[in-house]
mmCIF file of C-alpha atoms (C1' of nucleotides) in Angstrom:
data_model
loop_
_atom_site.group_PDB
_atom_site.id
_atom_site.type_symbol
_atom_site.label_atom_id
_atom_site.label_comp_id
_atom_site.label_asym_id
_atom_site.label_seq_id
_atom_site.Cartn_x
_atom_site.Cartn_y
_atom_site.Cartn_z
ATOM 1 C CA MET V 1 128.561 -99.489 -20.316
ATOM 2 C CA SER V 2 132.087 -99.484 -21.634
ATOM 3 C CA GLU V 3 135.212 -99.314 -19.555
ATOM 4 C CA PRO V 4 136.612 -95.929 -18.718
ATOM 5 C CA ALA V 5 139.389 -94.961 -21.135
ATOM 6 C CA TRP V 6 142.291 -95.395 -18.752
ATOM 7 C CA ASN V 7 145.172 -93.288 -19.907
ATOM 8 C CA PRO V 8 148.426 -93.006 -17.961
ATOM 9 C CA TYR V 9 149.451 -90.039 -20.115
ATOM 10 C CA ASP V 10 146.789 -88.064 -18.273
ATOM 11 C CA ARG V 11 148.113 -86.971 -14.914
ATOM 12 C CA ASN V 12 144.706 -87.198 -13.268
ATOM 13 C CA CYS V 13 143.933 -90.708 -14.450
ATOM 14 C CA PRO V 14 144.182 -93.336 -11.707
ATOM 15 C CA SER V 15 146.165 -95.490 -14.103
ATOM 16 C CA ARG V 16 149.033 -93.037 -13.757
ATOM 17 C CA GLY V 17 149.254 -93.917 -10.086
ATOM 18 C CA LEU V 18 148.960 -97.616 -10.767
ATOM 19 C CA LEU V 19 151.767 -97.403 -13.302
ATOM 20 C CA ASP V 20 153.918 -95.750 -10.665
ATOM 21 C CA ARG V 21 153.193 -98.512 -8.212
ATOM 22 C CA ILE V 22 153.903 -101.503 -10.400
ATOM 23 C CA SER V 23 156.965 -99.952 -11.979
ATOM 24 C CA SER V 24 158.574 -99.041 -8.685
ATOM 25 C CA ARG V 25 161.941 -100.558 -7.933
ATOM 26 C CA TRP V 26 160.758 -102.632 -4.989
ATOM 27 C CA THR V 27 157.559 -103.865 -6.600
ATOM 28 C CA ILE V 28 159.483 -105.235 -9.564
ATOM 29 C CA LEU V 29 161.990 -107.094 -7.413
ATOM 30 C CA ILE V 30 159.465 -108.350 -4.869
ATOM 31 C CA VAL V 31 157.179 -109.696 -7.568
ATOM 32 C CA GLY V 32 160.266 -111.253 -9.076
ATOM 33 C CA VAL V 33 160.825 -113.184 -5.864
ATOM 34 C CA LEU V 34 157.170 -114.127 -5.417
ATOM 35 C CA ALA V 35 157.073 -115.333 -9.001
ATOM 36 C CA GLU V 36 159.030 -118.380 -7.865
ATOM 37 C CA GLY V 37 156.485 -119.249 -5.223
ATOM 38 C CA PRO V 38 155.056 -118.125 -1.887
ATOM 39 C CA SER V 39 157.607 -116.541 0.382
ATOM 40 C CA ARG V 40 157.868 -115.433 3.956
ATOM 41 C CA PHE V 41 158.535 -111.870 4.982
ATOM 42 C CA SER V 42 162.143 -112.431 5.928
ATOM 43 C CA ASP V 43 162.801 -114.561 2.865
ATOM 44 C CA ILE V 44 161.898 -111.681 0.610
ATOM 45 C CA ALA V 45 163.955 -109.279 2.691
ATOM 46 C CA ARG V 46 166.926 -111.598 2.390
ATOM 47 C CA ARG V 47 166.674 -112.017 -1.371
ATOM 48 C CA VAL V 48 166.199 -108.368 -2.261
ATOM 49 C CA ASP V 49 169.419 -106.660 -1.276
ATOM 50 C CA GLY V 50 169.012 -103.219 0.256
ATOM 51 C CA LEU V 51 165.299 -103.544 0.886
ATOM 52 C CA SER V 52 164.385 -102.118 4.282
ATOM 53 C CA GLU V 53 161.674 -103.688 6.419
ATOM 54 C CA LYS V 54 159.759 -100.476 6.160
ATOM 55 C CA MET V 55 159.608 -100.441 2.369
ATOM 56 C CA LEU V 56 158.971 -104.179 2.220
ATOM 57 C CA THR V 57 155.965 -103.801 4.487
ATOM 58 C CA GLN V 58 154.717 -100.781 2.609
ATOM 59 C CA THR V 59 155.076 -102.382 -0.807
ATOM 60 C CA LEU V 60 153.426 -105.612 0.310
ATOM 61 C CA ARG V 61 150.508 -103.639 1.773
ATOM 62 C CA GLN V 62 150.001 -101.855 -1.520
ATOM 63 C CA LEU V 63 150.138 -105.062 -3.512
ATOM 64 C CA GLU V 64 147.659 -106.569 -1.095
ATOM 65 C CA GLU V 65 145.346 -103.577 -1.317
ATOM 66 C CA ASP V 66 145.420 -103.849 -5.097
ATOM 67 C CA GLY V 67 144.526 -107.530 -4.954
ATOM 68 C CA LEU V 68 147.829 -108.663 -6.431
ATOM 69 C CA VAL V 69 149.263 -110.395 -3.383
ATOM 70 C CA SER V 70 147.627 -112.455 -0.666
ATOM 71 C CA ARG V 71 148.774 -112.577 2.923
ATOM 72 C CA THR V 72 148.430 -115.713 5.012
ATOM 73 C CA VAL V 73 149.068 -115.743 8.736
ATOM 74 C CA THR V 74 149.842 -119.009 10.483
ATOM 75 C CA PRO V 75 149.246 -118.515 14.220
ATOM 76 C CA SER V 76 152.239 -120.345 15.578
ATOM 77 C CA VAL V 77 154.945 -119.132 17.920
ATOM 78 C CA PRO V 78 156.575 -117.222 16.462
ATOM 79 C CA VAL V 79 154.015 -116.181 13.907
ATOM 80 C CA ARG V 80 154.530 -117.208 10.331
ATOM 81 C CA VAL V 81 153.329 -115.052 7.473
ATOM 82 C CA ASP V 82 153.350 -116.095 3.853
ATOM 83 C CA TYR V 83 152.926 -113.884 0.844
ATOM 84 C CA GLU V 84 151.767 -115.182 -2.493
ATOM 85 C CA LEU V 85 150.793 -113.722 -5.828
ATOM 86 C CA THR V 86 147.073 -113.876 -6.538
ATOM 87 C CA THR V 87 145.693 -114.893 -9.922
ATOM 88 C CA ASP V 88 145.710 -111.243 -10.886
ATOM 89 C CA GLY V 89 149.147 -110.747 -9.451
ATOM 90 C CA ARG V 90 150.533 -113.549 -11.526
ATOM 91 C CA THR V 91 149.685 -111.593 -14.672
ATOM 92 C CA LEU V 92 152.380 -109.179 -13.554
ATOM 93 C CA ILE V 93 155.118 -111.784 -13.745
ATOM 94 C CA ALA V 94 155.606 -111.685 -17.514
ATOM 95 C CA PRO V 95 155.783 -107.915 -18.027
ATOM 96 C CA LEU V 96 157.938 -107.330 -14.960
ATOM 97 C CA HIS V 97 160.262 -110.179 -15.749
ATOM 98 C CA ALA V 98 160.625 -108.752 -19.250
ATOM 99 C CA LEU V 99 161.960 -105.608 -17.641
ATOM 100 C CA GLU V 100 164.464 -107.485 -15.508
ATOM 101 C CA ASP V 101 165.462 -109.485 -18.524
ATOM 102 C CA TRP V 102 165.961 -106.394 -20.646
ATOM 103 C CA VAL V 103 168.229 -104.949 -18.007
ATOM 104 C CA VAL V 104 170.529 -107.933 -17.706
ATOM 105 C CA THR V 105 170.766 -108.430 -21.463
ATOM 106 C CA HIS V 106 171.429 -104.780 -22.249
ATOM 107 C CA MET V 107 173.546 -103.724 -19.291
ATOM 108 C CA SER V 108 176.817 -104.246 -21.125
ATOM 109 C CA GLN V 109 175.676 -102.292 -24.157
ATOM 110 C CA VAL V 110 174.475 -99.449 -22.001
ATOM 111 C CA ASP V 111 177.726 -99.516 -20.100
ATOM 112 C CA GLN V 112 179.647 -99.044 -23.298
ATOM 113 C CA ALA V 113 177.353 -96.275 -24.434
ATOM 114 C CA ARG V 114 178.050 -94.492 -21.168
ATOM 115 C CA HIS V 115 181.779 -94.697 -21.714
ATOM 116 C CA SER V 116 181.385 -93.366 -25.244
ATOM 117 C CA ALA V 117 179.288 -90.522 -23.947
ATOM 118 C CA ARG V 118 181.991 -89.628 -21.453
ATOM 119 C CA GLU V 119 184.662 -89.642 -24.144
ATOM 120 C CA ALA V 120 182.550 -87.434 -26.384
ATOM 121 C CA ARG V 121 182.277 -84.925 -23.593
ATOM 122 C CA ALA V 122 186.006 -84.888 -22.956
ATOM 123 C CA MET D 1 185.351 -114.138 -21.373
ATOM 124 C CA SER D 2 181.772 -114.382 -20.323
ATOM 125 C CA GLU D 3 179.517 -111.488 -19.478
ATOM 126 C CA PRO D 4 179.384 -110.294 -15.909
ATOM 127 C CA ALA D 5 176.458 -111.860 -14.050
ATOM 128 C CA TRP D 6 174.277 -108.783 -13.879
ATOM 129 C CA ASN D 7 171.912 -109.092 -10.999
ATOM 130 C CA PRO D 8 169.482 -106.327 -10.025
ATOM 131 C CA TYR D 9 168.777 -108.129 -6.737
ATOM 132 C CA ASP D 10 172.260 -107.063 -5.667
ATOM 133 C CA ARG D 11 172.182 -103.476 -4.529
ATOM 134 C CA ASN D 12 175.708 -102.810 -5.765
ATOM 135 C CA CYS D 13 175.169 -104.168 -9.257
ATOM 136 C CA PRO D 14 174.947 -101.472 -11.928
ATOM 137 C CA SER D 15 171.892 -103.243 -13.311
ATOM 138 C CA ARG D 16 169.979 -102.112 -10.237
ATOM 139 C CA GLY D 17 170.499 -98.523 -11.303
ATOM 140 C CA LEU D 18 169.597 -99.270 -14.895
ATOM 141 C CA LEU D 19 166.400 -100.954 -13.768
ATOM 142 C CA ASP D 20 165.538 -97.840 -11.792
ATOM 143 C CA ARG D 21 166.092 -95.683 -14.830
ATOM 144 C CA ILE D 22 164.060 -97.587 -17.375
ATOM 145 C CA SER D 23 161.240 -98.295 -14.969
ATOM 146 C CA SER D 24 160.838 -94.685 -13.910
ATOM 147 C CA ARG D 25 157.497 -93.052 -14.542
ATOM 148 C CA TRP D 26 158.811 -90.535 -17.060
ATOM 149 C CA THR D 27 161.016 -92.959 -18.964
ATOM 150 C CA ILE D 28 158.089 -95.272 -19.577
ATOM 151 C CA LEU D 29 155.824 -92.524 -20.866
ATOM 152 C CA ILE D 30 158.494 -90.760 -22.910
ATOM 153 C CA VAL D 31 159.554 -93.974 -24.603
ATOM 154 C CA GLY D 32 155.862 -94.580 -25.200
ATOM 155 C CA VAL D 33 155.675 -91.347 -27.152
ATOM 156 C CA LEU D 34 158.930 -91.898 -29.030
ATOM 157 C CA ALA D 35 157.758 -95.377 -29.965
ATOM 158 C CA GLU D 36 155.420 -93.750 -32.473
ATOM 159 C CA GLY D 37 158.223 -91.890 -34.156
ATOM 160 C CA PRO D 38 160.721 -89.054 -33.691
ATOM 161 C CA SER D 39 159.381 -86.174 -31.645
ATOM 162 C CA ARG D 40 160.370 -82.675 -30.776
ATOM 163 C CA PHE D 41 160.995 -81.537 -27.214
ATOM 164 C CA SER D 42 157.743 -79.641 -26.913
ATOM 165 C CA ASP D 43 155.739 -82.409 -28.579
ATOM 166 C CA ILE D 44 156.787 -84.836 -25.881
ATOM 167 C CA ALA D 45 156.057 -82.293 -23.174
ATOM 168 C CA ARG D 46 152.600 -81.761 -24.614
ATOM 169 C CA ARG D 47 151.737 -85.433 -24.824
ATOM 170 C CA VAL D 48 152.912 -86.441 -21.366
ATOM 171 C CA ASP D 49 150.655 -84.615 -18.963
ATOM 172 C CA GLY D 50 152.345 -83.284 -15.850
ATOM 173 C CA LEU D 51 155.874 -83.688 -17.178
ATOM 174 C CA SER D 52 158.011 -80.706 -16.230
ATOM 175 C CA GLU D 53 160.660 -79.375 -18.594
ATOM 176 C CA LYS D 54 163.255 -80.194 -16.011
ATOM 177 C CA MET D 55 162.382 -83.864 -15.793
ATOM 178 C CA LEU D 56 161.939 -84.120 -19.538
ATOM 179 C CA THR D 57 165.419 -82.755 -20.105
ATOM 180 C CA GLN D 58 166.894 -84.911 -17.394
ATOM 181 C CA THR D 59 165.241 -88.093 -18.615
ATOM 182 C CA LEU D 60 166.187 -87.459 -22.236
ATOM 183 C CA ARG D 61 169.799 -86.834 -21.217
ATOM 184 C CA GLN D 62 169.888 -90.151 -19.383
ATOM 185 C CA LEU D 63 168.394 -92.014 -22.298
ATOM 186 C CA GLU D 64 170.903 -90.351 -24.595
ATOM 187 C CA GLU D 65 173.803 -91.192 -22.295
ATOM 188 C CA ASP D 66 172.673 -94.808 -22.258
ATOM 189 C CA GLY D 67 172.546 -94.907 -26.049
ATOM 190 C CA LEU D 68 168.794 -95.421 -26.158
ATOM 191 C CA VAL D 69 167.783 -92.102 -27.671
ATOM 192 C CA SER D 70 169.464 -89.914 -30.284
ATOM 193 C CA ARG D 71 169.311 -86.149 -30.326
ATOM 194 C CA THR D 72 169.316 -84.177 -33.571
ATOM 195 C CA VAL D 73 169.688 -80.422 -33.616
ATOM 196 C CA THR D 74 168.547 -78.471 -36.656
ATOM 197 C CA PRO D 75 170.188 -75.034 -36.493
ATOM 198 C CA SER D 76 167.271 -72.871 -37.523
ATOM 199 C CA VAL D 77 165.684 -69.922 -35.751
ATOM 200 C CA PRO D 78 164.335 -70.938 -33.416
ATOM 201 C CA VAL D 79 166.330 -74.106 -32.965
ATOM 202 C CA ARG D 80 164.629 -77.402 -33.650
ATOM 203 C CA VAL D 81 165.591 -80.531 -31.742
ATOM 204 C CA ASP D 82 164.342 -83.987 -32.561
ATOM 205 C CA TYR D 83 164.557 -87.043 -30.348
ATOM 206 C CA GLU D 84 164.399 -90.553 -31.676
ATOM 207 C CA LEU D 85 164.817 -94.031 -30.290
ATOM 208 C CA THR D 86 168.034 -95.740 -31.361
ATOM 209 C CA THR D 87 168.144 -99.356 -32.456
ATOM 210 C CA ASP D 88 168.886 -100.282 -28.867
ATOM 211 C CA GLY D 89 166.212 -97.970 -27.590
ATOM 212 C CA ARG D 90 163.625 -99.604 -29.767
ATOM 213 C CA THR D 91 164.123 -102.856 -27.873
ATOM 214 C CA LEU D 92 162.572 -101.040 -24.929
ATOM 215 C CA ILE D 93 159.278 -100.481 -26.698
ATOM 216 C CA ALA D 94 157.878 -103.959 -26.206
ATOM 217 C CA PRO D 95 158.596 -104.400 -22.475
ATOM 218 C CA LEU D 96 157.568 -100.877 -21.570
ATOM 219 C CA HIS D 97 154.430 -101.008 -23.656
ATOM 220 C CA ALA D 98 153.569 -104.253 -21.927
ATOM 221 C CA LEU D 99 153.608 -102.350 -18.658
ATOM 222 C CA GLU D 100 151.339 -99.624 -19.977
ATOM 223 C CA ASP D 101 149.080 -102.256 -21.401
ATOM 224 C CA TRP D 102 148.915 -104.153 -18.136
ATOM 225 C CA VAL D 103 147.886 -100.998 -16.339
ATOM 226 C CA VAL D 104 145.019 -100.091 -18.652
ATOM 227 C CA THR D 105 143.702 -103.635 -18.782
ATOM 228 C CA HIS D 106 143.860 -104.203 -15.024
ATOM 229 C CA MET D 107 142.968 -100.789 -13.673
ATOM 230 C CA SER D 108 139.301 -101.659 -13.202
ATOM 231 C CA GLN D 109 140.109 -104.890 -11.377
ATOM 232 C CA VAL D 110 142.551 -103.126 -9.110
ATOM 233 C CA ASP D 111 140.035 -100.392 -8.463
ATOM 234 C CA GLN D 112 137.528 -102.972 -7.275
ATOM 235 C CA ALA D 113 140.118 -104.672 -5.120
ATOM 236 C CA ARG D 114 140.819 -101.328 -3.457
ATOM 237 C CA HIS D 115 137.163 -100.844 -2.650
ATOM 238 C CA SER D 116 136.966 -104.331 -1.205
ATOM 239 C CA ALA D 117 140.027 -103.638 0.895
ATOM 240 C CA ARG D 118 138.410 -100.507 2.275
ATOM 241 C CA GLU D 119 135.246 -102.357 3.150
ATOM 242 C CA ALA D 120 137.202 -105.064 4.899
ATOM 243 C CA ARG D 121 138.864 -102.431 7.044
ATOM 244 C CA ALA D 122 135.584 -100.807 7.981
ATOM 245 C "C1'" DC T 1 161.640 -73.308 -29.065
ATOM 246 C "C1'" DA T 2 164.640 -75.759 -26.034
ATOM 247 C "C1'" DG T 3 166.580 -75.619 -22.395
ATOM 248 C "C1'" DG T 4 169.608 -73.827 -17.866
ATOM 249 C "C1'" DA T 5 169.518 -72.131 -12.943
ATOM 250 C "C1'" DT T 6 167.270 -71.921 -8.403
ATOM 251 C "C1'" DC T 7 164.529 -72.715 -4.616
ATOM 252 C "C1'" DC T 8 162.073 -75.762 -1.840
ATOM 253 C "C1'" DC T 9 159.230 -79.395 -0.072
ATOM 254 C "C1'" DG T 10 157.785 -84.126 0.386
ATOM 255 C "C1'" DC T 11 158.911 -88.758 0.213
ATOM 256 C "C1'" DC T 12 162.190 -92.520 0.341
ATOM 257 C "C1'" DT T 13 165.785 -94.104 2.817
ATOM 258 C "C1'" DG T 14 168.420 -95.769 6.626
ATOM 259 C "C1'" DA T 15 168.982 -96.423 11.647
ATOM 260 C "C1'" DT T 16 167.268 -97.470 15.983
ATOM 261 C "C1'" DA T 17 164.199 -99.124 19.326
ATOM 262 C "C1'" DC T 18 160.241 -101.630 20.797
ATOM 263 C "C1'" DT T 19 156.175 -105.417 20.700
ATOM 264 C "C1'" DG T 20 153.091 -109.732 20.277
ATOM 265 C "C1'" DC H 1 159.539 -113.889 13.348
ATOM 266 C "C1'" DA H 2 157.003 -110.134 11.546
ATOM 267 C "C1'" DG H 3 156.146 -106.351 12.092
ATOM 268 C "C1'" DT H 4 155.210 -100.968 14.209
ATOM 269 C "C1'" DA H 5 157.096 -96.313 15.639
ATOM 270 C "C1'" DT H 6 160.019 -92.626 15.243
ATOM 271 C "C1'" DC H 7 163.456 -89.613 13.757
ATOM 272 C "C1'" DA H 8 167.333 -87.552 10.885
ATOM 273 C "C1'" DG H 9 168.957 -87.020 6.327
ATOM 274 C "C1'" DG H 10 169.142 -86.777 1.256
ATOM 275 C "C1'" DC H 11 167.481 -86.309 -3.048
ATOM 276 C "C1'" DG H 12 163.994 -86.699 -6.535
ATOM 277 C "C1'" DG H 13 160.901 -83.782 -8.505
ATOM 278 C "C1'" DG H 14 157.724 -79.648 -9.017
ATOM 279 C "C1'" DA H 15 157.356 -74.611 -9.626
ATOM 280 C "C1'" DT H 16 159.245 -70.515 -11.147
ATOM 281 C "C1'" DC H 17 162.215 -67.400 -13.568
ATOM 282 C "C1'" DC H 18 165.552 -66.540 -17.103
ATOM 283 C "C1'" DT H 19 168.188 -67.076 -21.854
ATOM 284 C "C1'" DG H 20 170.386 -68.080 -26.740
#
DNA sequence: CAGGATCCCGCCTGATACTG
DNA sequence: CAGTATCAGGCGGGATCCTG
C-alpha cells in the first residue's frame, strides 16, 4: 500500500485544494503570527492589518479542520479562546516564513523592475 | 539610506501585494514548471491542469513586470514564444517548491484530520 | 501558436447588527 | 471577548469566441 501520488498539477487532485488553502494570503499571515506562540482571536486580528473577523474565523476553522491549528476555550467571563499551531501545523512555519522572507528581501528589486517595465512601455 | 521596512502585515505596504502575487495558485504552479527549464506558452498550459489561457497570460505578464520571468519571441510562422525564469525569478524556486512539497507530503495527514473533524461533528 | 476581447458568475471583502 | 448573521459590492477567474 503506497501513498496516492498527490499531484497539485492535476486539477482534480485534493492536493490542489490544499495548496490553495495554505498559500492563501490570510493563512500565510495568520500562521506567521501563530508561529510566535499561541494567540487569542483578537490578538491575531490586531496583528494582521485588514483582516476581517469573518475571514479570520473562516481561515481558523479551515486550519482547525485540517489539523494544523488547535482551539482552546477557557470558560471565563468573557470567554477566552486561544489558537495554537499543532505539531503538524508547526511544519508550515518554515515554508511559509520563507515566502514572507522572500517578499521582504526582494520587494525593492521587484519595485525597480516595475519601474523599468513602465519606462519600456512608454 | 536603509531599505524601507517592508511589512506584509501592514495592508498598505506594497509587500502585501507582492505576497499575494507570488503565493497565488497559478504563480506557484507556473514557476514550478519553469523551474525545470524554459517553456513555451502552450507547454505550460498543458502541464498545469485547469489553467485557462487568460490566467496564464495574466500571470506571465505579472511575473515579467516584476522581473521574475523573461519573454523571448522567435518570429517564425507560427510565432514561438519562450518563457524563462530570470536570475531573480530563480530565487523563487526553492520557497515555492517547498510549498508544493509540503502539500504532497502532508496531504494524507490532512485528509485524516478532515475525516476526524467530520466524525467529531456527527 | 499565442494571445486579445467579452461576458458572467461566484467568492472575497467590507459594513453593520446582534448574541452568549 | 469571540464570535454569528446578513447584505451590498467588486473583482478574480472561468468559458467562449475571435485574430495575427
